[in-house]
Amino acid sequence: MKAVLSSPEDAELLGLEVGAPVLAIDRIATAIDGAPVEWRRSLCRTDECSYVNTLR
């Protein structure tokens, strides 16, 4: 997870000005055997969303 500047395409989709800060979250899901099966990148507006991670 890191802060990045929005590209023209991402800014348009998110309703932001080009270069506005967004939070980029990369996630790799793995199968039971540990092999990667999915990669996902989410871009979140920092003015409307927050990210919470709870460890047990």
Coordinates of N, CA, C and O in Angstrom, one line a residue:
M1 N 0.8 -1.2 0.0 CA 0.0 0.0 0.0 C 0.9 1.2 0.0 O 1.9 1.3 0.7
K2 N 0.6 2.2 -0.9 CA 1.3 3.4 -0.9 C 0.5 4.5 -1.5 O -0.4 4.3 -2.3
A3 N 0.9 5.8 -1.2 CA 0.3 6.9 -1.8 C 0.9 7.2 -3.2 O 2.1 7.1 -3.3
V4 N 0.0 7.4 -4.2 CA 0.5 7.7 -5.5 C -0.3 8.9 -6.1 O -1.3 9.3 -5.5
L5 N 0.1 9.5 -7.2 CA -0.6 10.5 -7.9 C -1.5 9.9 -8.9 O -1.1 9.0 -9.6
S6 N -2.7 10.4 -9.0 CA -3.7 9.8 -10.0 C -3.3 10.1 -11.4 O -2.9 11.3 -11.7
S7 N -3.4 9.2 -12.3 CA -3.2 9.4 -13.7 C -4.4 10.1 -14.3 O -5.4 10.1 -13.7
P8 N -4.3 10.5 -15.5 CA -5.5 11.2 -16.2 C -6.7 10.2 -16.2 O -7.8 10.6 -15.9
E9 N -6.4 8.9 -16.6 CA -7.5 8.0 -16.7 C -8.1 7.7 -15.3 O -9.4 7.7 -15.2
D10 N -7.3 7.5 -14.3 CA -7.8 7.2 -12.9 C -8.5 8.4 -12.4 O -9.5 8.2 -11.7
A11 N -8.0 9.6 -12.6 CA -8.6 10.8 -12.1 C -10.0 10.9 -12.6 O -11.0 11.3 -11.9
E12 N -10.2 10.7 -13.9 CA -11.5 10.8 -14.5 C -12.4 9.8 -13.9 O -13.6 10.1 -13.6
L13 N -12.0 8.5 -13.8 CA -12.9 7.5 -13.2 C -13.3 7.8 -11.8 O -14.4 7.5 -11.3
L14 N -12.4 8.4 -11.0 CA -12.6 8.7 -9.6 C -13.2 10.0 -9.3 O -13.5 10.4 -8.2
G15 N -13.3 10.9 -10.4 CA -13.9 12.2 -10.2 C -12.9 13.1 -9.5 O -13.3 14.0 -8.7
L16 N -11.6 13.0 -9.8 CA -10.6 13.8 -9.2 C -9.9 14.7 -10.2 O -10.0 14.4 -11.4
E17 N -9.1 15.6 -9.8 CA -8.2 16.3 -10.7 C -7.0 15.5 -11.0 O -6.5 14.7 -10.1
V18 N -6.4 15.6 -12.2 CA -5.2 14.8 -12.5 C -4.1 15.1 -11.5 O -3.9 16.3 -11.2
G19 N -3.5 14.1 -11.0 CA -2.4 14.3 -10.1 C -2.8 14.3 -8.6 O -2.0 14.5 -7.7
A20 N -4.1 14.2 -8.4 CA -4.6 14.2 -7.0 C -4.1 12.9 -6.3 O -3.9 11.9 -6.9
P21 N -3.8 13.0 -5.0 CA -3.3 11.8 -4.3 C -4.4 10.7 -4.2 O -5.5 11.0 -3.9
V22 N -4.0 9.5 -4.4 CA -4.8 8.3 -4.1 C -4.0 7.3 -3.4 O -2.8 7.3 -3.4
L23 N -4.7 6.3 -2.8 CA -4.0 5.3 -2.1 C -4.1 4.0 -3.0 O -5.2 3.6 -3.3
A24 N -2.9 3.5 -3.3 CA -2.8 2.3 -4.2 C -2.6 1.1 -3.3 O -1.6 1.1 -2.5
I25 N -3.5 0.1 -3.4 CA -3.4 -1.1 -2.6 C -3.2 -2.3 -3.5 O -4.1 -2.6 -4.3
D26 N -2.0 -3.0 -3.4 CA -1.8 -4.1 -4.2 C -2.0 -5.4 -3.4 O -1.6 -5.4 -2.2
R27 N -2.7 -6.4 -4.0 CA -3.0 -7.6 -3.2 C -2.7 -8.8 -4.1 O -3.1 -8.8 -5.3
I28 N -2.1 -9.8 -3.6 CA -1.9 -11.1 -4.3 C -2.6 -12.2 -3.5 O -2.2 -12.4 -2.4
A29 N -3.6 -12.8 -4.2 CA -4.2 -13.9 -3.5 C -3.5 -15.2 -4.0 O -3.1 -15.3 -5.1
T30 N -3.4 -16.1 -3.0 CA -2.7 -17.4 -3.3 C -3.7 -18.6 -3.1 O -4.6 -18.6 -2.3
A31 N -3.4 -19.7 -3.9 CA -4.1 -20.9 -3.7 C -3.6 -21.6 -2.5 O -2.6 -21.2 -1.8
I32 N -4.2 -22.7 -2.1 CA -3.9 -23.5 -0.9 C -2.4 -23.9 -1.0 O -1.7 -23.9 0.0
D33 N -1.9 -24.2 -2.2 CA -0.5 -24.7 -2.3 C 0.5 -23.5 -2.3 O 1.7 -23.7 -2.5
G34 N 0.0 -22.2 -2.2 CA 0.8 -21.1 -2.1 C 1.1 -20.4 -3.5 O 1.7 -19.4 -3.6
A35 N 0.6 -21.0 -4.6 CA 0.8 -20.4 -5.9 C -0.1 -19.2 -6.0 O -1.2 -19.2 -5.7
P36 N 0.5 -18.1 -6.6 CA -0.3 -16.9 -6.8 C -1.4 -17.1 -7.9 O -1.1 -17.7 -8.9
V37 N -2.6 -16.7 -7.6 CA -3.7 -16.9 -8.5 C -4.4 -15.6 -8.9 O -5.2 -15.6 -9.9
E38 N -4.2 -14.6 -8.2 CA -4.9 -13.3 -8.5 C -4.0 -12.1 -8.1 O -3.4 -12.2 -7.0
W39 N -3.9 -11.1 -8.9 CA -3.3 -9.9 -8.5 C -4.3 -8.8 -8.7 O -5.0 -8.7 -9.7
R40 N -4.4 -7.9 -7.7 CA -5.4 -6.8 -7.8 C -4.8 -5.5 -7.3 O -4.0 -5.6 -6.3
R41 N -5.0 -4.5 -8.0 CA -4.6 -3.1 -7.5 C -5.9 -2.3 -7.4 O -6.7 -2.2 -8.3
S42 N -6.1 -1.8 -6.2 CA -7.2 -0.9 -5.9 C -6.7 0.5 -5.7 O -5.7 0.7 -5.1
L43 N -7.4 1.5 -6.3 CA -7.0 2.9 -6.0 C -8.2 3.5 -5.3 O -9.4 3.5 -5.7
C44 N -7.9 4.1 -4.1 CA -8.9 4.7 -3.3 C -8.7 6.2 -3.1 O -7.6 6.7 -2.9
R45 N -9.8 6.9 -3.2 CA -9.7 8.4 -2.9 C -9.4 8.5 -1.4 O -10.0 7.9 -0.6
T46 N -8.5 9.4 -1.2 CA -8.1 9.6 0.2 C -9.0 10.6 1.0 O -9.0 10.6 2.2
D47 N -9.8 11.3 0.3 CA -10.8 12.2 0.9 C -12.1 11.6 1.3 O -12.8 12.1 2.1
E48 N -12.4 10.4 0.8 CA -13.6 9.7 1.0 C -13.5 8.3 1.7 O -14.5 7.8 2.1
C49 N -12.3 7.8 1.7 CA -12.1 6.4 2.2 C -11.0 6.3 3.2 O -10.1 7.2 3.2
S50 N -11.1 5.4 4.0 CA -10.0 5.1 5.0 C -9.8 3.6 5.0 O -10.6 2.8 4.6
Y51 N -8.6 3.2 5.4 CA -8.2 1.8 5.4 C -7.9 1.4 6.8 O -7.1 2.0 7.5
V52 N -8.5 0.3 7.2 CA -8.3 -0.2 8.6 C -7.8 -1.7 8.5 O -8.4 -2.5 7.8
N53 N -6.8 -2.0 9.2 CA -6.3 -3.4 9.2 C -6.2 -3.8 10.7 O -5.5 -3.1 11.5
T54 N -6.9 -4.8 11.1 CA -6.9 -5.3 12.4 C -6.1 -6.6 12.5 O -6.4 -7.6 11.8
L55 N -5.1 -6.6 13.4 CA -4.3 -7.9 13.6 C -4.8 -8.5 14.9 O -5.0 -7.8 15.9
R56 N -4.8 -9.8 14.9 CA -5.3 -10.5 16.1 C -4.1 -11.2 16.7 O -3.2 -11.7 16.2

